[in-house]
Amino acid sequence: AACAAAMRNLYINIGKAFYEPAGHVFAHNYTHYDISGGRGSLKSSTVSELVPILIMQNPNTHALVLRKVGNTLRDSVYAQYMWALEKLGVAEYWEAKKTPMELIFKPTGQKIMFRGADDPMKIKSIKVPFGYIAVTHFEEKDQFAGRAEIRNILQSTMRGGSVFWNFESYNPPISRDNWANRDSLEQRPDRLCHKSTYLDVQNVDWLGEQFITEAEMLKQTNERAYEHEYLGVPVGTGGNVFDNLDIRAISDEEIAAFDKIYNGV
C-alpha cells in the first residue's frame, strides 16, 4: 500500500524532465545515473523521491546516501529525504534515526543510510541486517576527489546482489576541465547522463516567483553567470585568471582618462 501511494504521488511531485528517467530507473534500464543541472532543476529532490520507492519495491535491499563531508549530511540530504517521504505520502511508514543517521522502513527493517566519504573506514565497515546495498546516491558529486574515489566506494557497496542503482547528482562546476564535467561526457552503455534546468519545472509555485525574478535579473546583468548557475553550463575554460572580461581594443581617449595607474609583474 505504501509503495502504491508513493508511485501515485511521485509523478505529481517531480519535474516533467524526469518522467522518462524515472521510467528507466524503475525498469532498471541502466545502473548508473549522472544527474546534473542548475539551481532549481529539481535533480536532488527527484532522486530523494526515487530512492525510497526503489527500497520499498525491492524488499531485500538497502540504500546508502553519501556526501563528501559527513557533517553536511543532516541539514542537506537527510533533510531532503525527510521532505521526500512527506511528499510521497509515506512518512508514517518510516522511522527517522539520527545516531546513526538512518531512515528505516518499518514493515521490513530496510534502511536508507547516510554517510560522509571523509571517513572511508566507516563506509567499508557498513553491515546491513539482511540483503545488500542496492542503491547508492552521491550528492554533490563534484565535491568528491574524482572518479577513483567514487569507484572505490562502489567497490565496497556493489556486492552481494543482482541489481544495483547508482545516482550521482550535482551542479556542473564552472570549468569545463573539472573532472565531474569531463566524466559526464564519457559514454558507457550502463549509464544515463541527464541534464535539466529550472525552465523544465512545470509548476512555478514549486520554485516561487522570487526565484524566477532573481534568475531573470542575473540573465540581464551577467549572462555568463546565469548560464552557469541556472542553466548548469560549464562556461569556464579552467585557465582564466579573470572571468568577467570584455575583450576589445582600448582607445587612446580612454587611456588618457586613466587617473590611477598601477604597475606590477
Tab-separated table of C-alpha atoms in Angstrom:
chain	number	residue	atom	x	y	z
A	1	ALA	CA	0.000	0.000	0.000
A	2	ALA	CA	2.835	2.384	0.867
A	3	CYS	CA	4.610	1.716	-2.406
A	4	ALA	CA	1.433	2.197	-4.455
A	5	ALA	CA	0.736	5.522	-2.727
A	6	ALA	CA	4.293	6.683	-3.308
A	7	MET	CA	4.133	5.872	-7.018
A	8	ARG	CA	0.897	7.841	-7.375
A	9	ASN	CA	2.421	10.874	-5.687
A	10	LEU	CA	5.796	10.662	-7.426
A	11	TYR	CA	4.677	11.938	-10.817
A	12	ILE	CA	2.784	14.785	-9.158
A	13	ASN	CA	5.929	15.994	-7.410
A	14	ILE	CA	8.720	15.626	-9.977
A	15	GLY	CA	9.507	17.854	-12.932
A	16	LYS	CA	8.394	16.781	-16.397
A	17	ALA	CA	12.048	16.484	-17.416
A	18	PHE	CA	12.340	13.490	-15.081
A	19	TYR	CA	9.368	11.457	-16.314
A	20	GLU	CA	11.461	9.497	-18.806
A	21	PRO	CA	14.489	8.971	-16.492
A	22	ALA	CA	12.141	7.729	-13.764
A	23	GLY	CA	10.782	5.154	-16.198
A	24	HIS	CA	14.314	3.968	-16.916
A	25	VAL	CA	15.011	3.721	-13.180
A	26	PHE	CA	12.017	1.505	-12.421
A	27	ALA	CA	12.639	-0.651	-15.488
A	28	HIS	CA	16.311	-0.919	-14.475
A	29	ASN	CA	17.439	0.038	-17.953
A	30	TYR	CA	20.657	1.493	-16.518
A	31	THR	CA	22.776	1.002	-13.425
A	32	HIS	CA	24.385	4.455	-13.242
A	33	TYR	CA	22.534	7.779	-13.428
A	34	ASP	CA	24.503	11.016	-13.852
A	35	ILE	CA	22.019	13.740	-12.847
A	36	SER	CA	23.231	17.316	-13.356
A	37	GLY	CA	21.579	20.706	-13.655
A	38	GLY	CA	21.485	24.295	-12.495
A	39	ARG	CA	19.755	25.753	-9.475
A	40	GLY	CA	16.110	24.828	-9.122
A	41	SER	CA	16.290	21.967	-11.627
A	42	LEU	CA	14.757	19.516	-9.086
A	43	LYS	CA	17.536	16.971	-9.552
A	44	SER	CA	18.225	16.315	-5.857
A	45	SER	CA	14.563	16.323	-4.858
A	46	THR	CA	13.751	13.852	-7.629
A	47	VAL	CA	16.490	11.413	-6.624
A	48	SER	CA	15.380	11.651	-2.985
A	49	GLU	CA	11.909	10.507	-4.057
A	50	LEU	CA	13.101	7.736	-6.369
A	51	VAL	CA	15.361	6.050	-3.801
A	52	PRO	CA	12.699	5.298	-1.116
A	53	ILE	CA	10.394	3.854	-3.783
A	54	LEU	CA	13.161	1.568	-5.039
A	55	ILE	CA	13.711	0.341	-1.488
A	56	MET	CA	10.009	-0.314	-0.964
A	57	GLN	CA	9.782	-2.138	-4.300
A	58	ASN	CA	12.756	-4.389	-3.566
A	59	PRO	CA	12.384	-5.939	-0.092
A	60	ASN	CA	15.898	-7.398	0.135
A	61	THR	CA	17.722	-4.108	-0.469
A	62	HIS	CA	19.090	-1.057	1.325
A	63	ALA	CA	20.400	2.348	0.220
A	64	LEU	CA	23.475	4.414	1.043
A	65	VAL	CA	23.449	8.202	0.565
A	66	LEU	CA	26.810	9.956	0.570
A	67	ARG	CA	28.301	13.408	0.679
A	68	LYS	CA	31.972	14.217	0.669
A	69	VAL	CA	31.906	15.636	4.223
A	70	GLY	CA	29.865	13.877	6.881
A	71	ASN	CA	28.903	16.938	8.941
A	72	THR	CA	26.942	18.329	5.975
A	73	LEU	CA	24.527	15.392	5.873
A	74	ARG	CA	21.913	16.357	8.465
A	75	ASP	CA	20.967	19.731	7.016
A	76	SER	CA	21.201	18.640	3.376
A	77	VAL	CA	20.425	15.152	2.079
A	78	TYR	CA	18.946	13.810	5.324
A	79	ALA	CA	16.512	16.733	5.476
A	80	GLN	CA	15.876	16.338	1.738
A	81	TYR	CA	14.902	12.675	2.146
A	82	MET	CA	12.620	13.512	5.078
A	83	TRP	CA	10.901	16.050	2.821
A	84	ALA	CA	10.614	13.430	0.069
A	85	LEU	CA	8.891	10.913	2.351
A	86	GLU	CA	6.299	13.546	3.245
A	87	LYS	CA	5.746	14.434	-0.415
A	88	LEU	CA	5.361	10.766	-1.312
A	89	GLY	CA	2.790	10.383	1.458
A	90	VAL	CA	4.654	7.552	3.184
A	91	ALA	CA	6.405	9.254	6.115
A	92	GLU	CA	4.347	7.248	8.623
A	93	TYR	CA	5.925	4.035	7.320
A	94	TRP	CA	9.475	5.237	8.004
A	95	GLU	CA	11.385	5.667	11.266
A	96	ALA	CA	13.920	8.505	11.342
A	97	LYS	CA	17.102	7.946	13.378
A	98	LYS	CA	19.907	10.453	13.822
A	99	THR	CA	22.503	8.281	15.584
A	100	PRO	CA	23.461	6.704	13.313
A	101	MET	CA	21.728	8.758	10.632
A	102	GLU	CA	19.242	6.350	9.024
A	103	LEU	CA	15.704	6.079	7.715
A	104	ILE	CA	14.174	2.661	8.428
A	105	PHE	CA	11.204	1.245	6.522
A	106	LYS	CA	9.085	-0.066	9.397
A	107	PRO	CA	7.343	-3.002	7.629
A	108	THR	CA	10.623	-4.684	6.645
A	109	GLY	CA	13.509	-3.051	8.524
A	110	GLN	CA	15.182	-1.880	5.301
A	111	LYS	CA	17.468	1.115	5.671
A	112	ILE	CA	18.490	4.287	3.899
A	113	MET	CA	21.847	5.140	5.491
A	114	PHE	CA	23.651	8.494	5.352
A	115	ARG	CA	27.443	8.668	5.496
A	116	GLY	CA	30.307	11.023	4.721
A	117	ALA	CA	33.134	9.964	2.427
A	118	ASP	CA	35.624	11.749	4.690
A	119	ASP	CA	35.651	8.600	6.852
A	120	PRO	CA	36.153	5.772	4.321
A	121	MET	CA	36.643	3.126	7.016
A	122	LYS	CA	33.071	3.646	8.231
A	123	ILE	CA	31.818	3.033	4.714
A	124	LYS	CA	33.832	-0.168	4.328
A	125	SER	CA	32.579	-1.431	7.680
A	126	ILE	CA	28.873	-0.890	6.965
A	127	LYS	CA	26.851	-4.013	7.688
A	128	VAL	CA	23.184	-4.410	6.842
A	129	PRO	CA	20.920	-6.772	8.836
A	130	PHE	CA	19.892	-8.699	5.705
A	131	GLY	CA	20.109	-8.432	1.943
A	132	TYR	CA	22.535	-5.973	0.374
A	133	ILE	CA	23.081	-2.307	-0.525
A	134	ALA	CA	21.428	-1.997	-3.931
A	135	VAL	CA	21.135	1.799	-4.157
A	136	THR	CA	23.811	4.475	-3.758
A	137	HIS	CA	23.354	8.226	-4.100
A	138	PHE	CA	26.360	10.548	-4.326
A	139	GLU	CA	25.032	14.046	-3.656
A	140	GLU	CA	27.209	16.938	-4.918
A	141	LYS	CA	29.298	14.547	-6.994
A	142	ASP	CA	31.754	17.287	-7.965
A	143	GLN	CA	32.857	17.667	-4.331
A	144	PHE	CA	34.339	14.180	-4.368
A	145	ALA	CA	38.020	13.859	-5.255
A	146	GLY	CA	37.350	12.195	-8.604
A	147	ARG	CA	36.053	9.085	-10.316
A	148	ALA	CA	38.614	6.948	-8.469
A	149	GLU	CA	37.142	7.896	-5.078
A	150	ILE	CA	33.596	7.108	-6.195
A	151	ARG	CA	34.726	3.864	-7.814
A	152	ASN	CA	36.478	2.825	-4.608
A	153	ILE	CA	33.285	3.328	-2.614
A	154	LEU	CA	31.195	1.424	-5.148
A	155	GLN	CA	33.640	-1.475	-4.985
A	156	SER	CA	32.716	-1.743	-1.293
A	157	THR	CA	28.956	-1.411	-1.789
A	158	MET	CA	28.148	-3.079	-5.118
A	159	ARG	CA	28.397	-6.656	-3.952
A	160	GLY	CA	26.146	-9.433	-2.764
A	161	GLY	CA	23.219	-8.707	-5.048
A	162	SER	CA	21.915	-8.952	-8.586
A	163	VAL	CA	20.639	-5.450	-9.390
A	164	PHE	CA	22.050	-2.033	-8.467
A	165	TRP	CA	21.218	1.639	-8.952
A	166	ASN	CA	23.815	4.384	-8.535
A	167	PHE	CA	22.801	8.063	-8.633
A	168	GLU	CA	25.291	10.952	-8.882
A	169	SER	CA	23.679	14.398	-8.623
A	170	TYR	CA	25.470	17.742	-8.866
A	171	ASN	CA	25.627	21.273	-10.222
A	172	PRO	CA	28.239	21.303	-13.009
A	173	PRO	CA	31.354	23.232	-11.888
A	174	ILE	CA	32.141	26.356	-13.896
A	175	SER	CA	35.273	24.879	-15.508
A	176	ARG	CA	34.782	22.527	-18.444
A	177	ASP	CA	38.013	20.853	-17.355
A	178	ASN	CA	36.654	19.879	-13.948
A	179	TRP	CA	36.704	16.093	-13.524
A	180	ALA	CA	32.936	15.923	-12.947
A	181	ASN	CA	32.189	17.674	-16.234
A	182	ARG	CA	34.675	15.557	-18.163
A	183	ASP	CA	33.323	12.417	-16.513
A	184	SER	CA	29.769	13.103	-17.680
A	185	LEU	CA	30.999	13.116	-21.297
A	186	GLU	CA	32.391	9.594	-21.097
A	187	GLN	CA	29.863	7.189	-22.551
A	188	ARG	CA	29.179	3.740	-21.175
A	189	PRO	CA	26.193	1.543	-22.032
A	190	ASP	CA	25.022	1.130	-18.435
A	191	ARG	CA	24.883	4.858	-17.628
A	192	LEU	CA	22.301	7.548	-18.365
A	193	CYS	CA	23.509	11.164	-18.264
A	194	HIS	CA	20.649	13.598	-17.696
A	195	LYS	CA	20.656	17.399	-17.568
A	196	SER	CA	17.822	19.689	-16.506
A	197	THR	CA	17.176	23.343	-15.618
A	198	TYR	CA	14.593	25.358	-13.736
A	199	LEU	CA	12.993	26.082	-17.126
A	200	ASP	CA	11.824	22.448	-17.203
A	201	VAL	CA	9.778	22.878	-13.999
A	202	GLN	CA	6.119	22.914	-14.967
A	203	ASN	CA	4.824	24.432	-11.721
A	204	VAL	CA	6.296	27.864	-10.998
A	205	ASP	CA	4.959	27.702	-7.435
A	206	TRP	CA	7.485	24.932	-6.662
A	207	LEU	CA	10.285	27.472	-7.086
A	208	GLY	CA	8.471	30.695	-6.161
A	209	GLU	CA	8.198	33.956	-8.057
A	210	GLN	CA	11.259	35.402	-6.335
A	211	PHE	CA	13.425	32.567	-7.637
A	212	ILE	CA	12.328	33.365	-11.195
A	213	THR	CA	12.880	37.082	-10.617
A	214	GLU	CA	16.432	36.523	-9.377
A	215	ALA	CA	17.216	34.242	-12.314
A	216	GLU	CA	15.912	36.735	-14.878
A	217	MET	CA	17.764	39.621	-13.222
A	218	LEU	CA	21.048	37.714	-13.375
A	219	LYS	CA	20.356	36.846	-17.010
A	220	GLN	CA	20.068	40.560	-17.811
A	221	THR	CA	23.080	41.697	-15.795
A	222	ASN	CA	25.539	38.796	-16.128
A	223	GLU	CA	24.517	36.270	-18.757
A	224	ARG	CA	27.641	34.202	-18.265
A	225	ALA	CA	26.933	33.719	-14.554
A	226	TYR	CA	23.293	32.989	-15.377
A	227	GLU	CA	24.258	30.252	-17.814
A	228	HIS	CA	26.444	28.583	-15.216
A	229	GLU	CA	24.322	28.986	-12.101
A	230	TYR	CA	20.835	28.482	-13.525
A	231	LEU	CA	21.394	26.523	-16.737
A	232	GLY	CA	24.238	24.369	-15.424
A	233	VAL	CA	26.551	25.204	-18.311
A	234	PRO	CA	30.312	24.938	-17.581
A	235	VAL	CA	31.265	28.260	-19.161
A	236	GLY	CA	34.883	28.447	-17.977
A	237	THR	CA	37.933	27.070	-19.746
A	238	GLY	CA	39.741	26.426	-16.483
A	239	GLY	CA	42.676	28.657	-17.440
A	240	ASN	CA	41.182	32.100	-16.935
A	241	VAL	CA	42.511	34.225	-14.091
A	242	PHE	CA	39.768	36.812	-14.627
A	243	ASP	CA	36.427	35.546	-15.933
A	244	ASN	CA	34.319	38.692	-16.288
A	245	LEU	CA	36.177	40.342	-19.171
A	246	ASP	CA	35.116	42.355	-22.203
A	247	ILE	CA	37.791	41.685	-24.822
A	248	ARG	CA	38.152	44.766	-27.048
A	249	ALA	CA	40.616	47.472	-28.035
A	250	ILE	CA	41.104	50.332	-25.570
A	251	SER	CA	41.043	53.744	-27.259
A	252	ASP	CA	43.672	56.455	-26.749
A	253	GLU	CA	40.961	58.652	-25.238
A	254	GLU	CA	40.206	56.038	-22.591
A	255	ILE	CA	43.904	55.599	-21.801
A	256	ALA	CA	44.331	59.355	-21.431
A	257	ALA	CA	41.496	59.385	-18.875
A	258	PHE	CA	43.093	56.747	-16.639
A	259	ASP	CA	43.754	58.518	-13.334
A	260	LYS	CA	45.041	55.656	-11.196
A	261	ILE	CA	47.997	53.855	-12.738
A	262	TYR	CA	49.401	50.696	-11.148
A	263	ASN	CA	52.411	48.746	-12.378
A	264	GLY	CA	53.419	45.216	-11.483
A	265	VAL	CA	54.955	41.976	-12.633
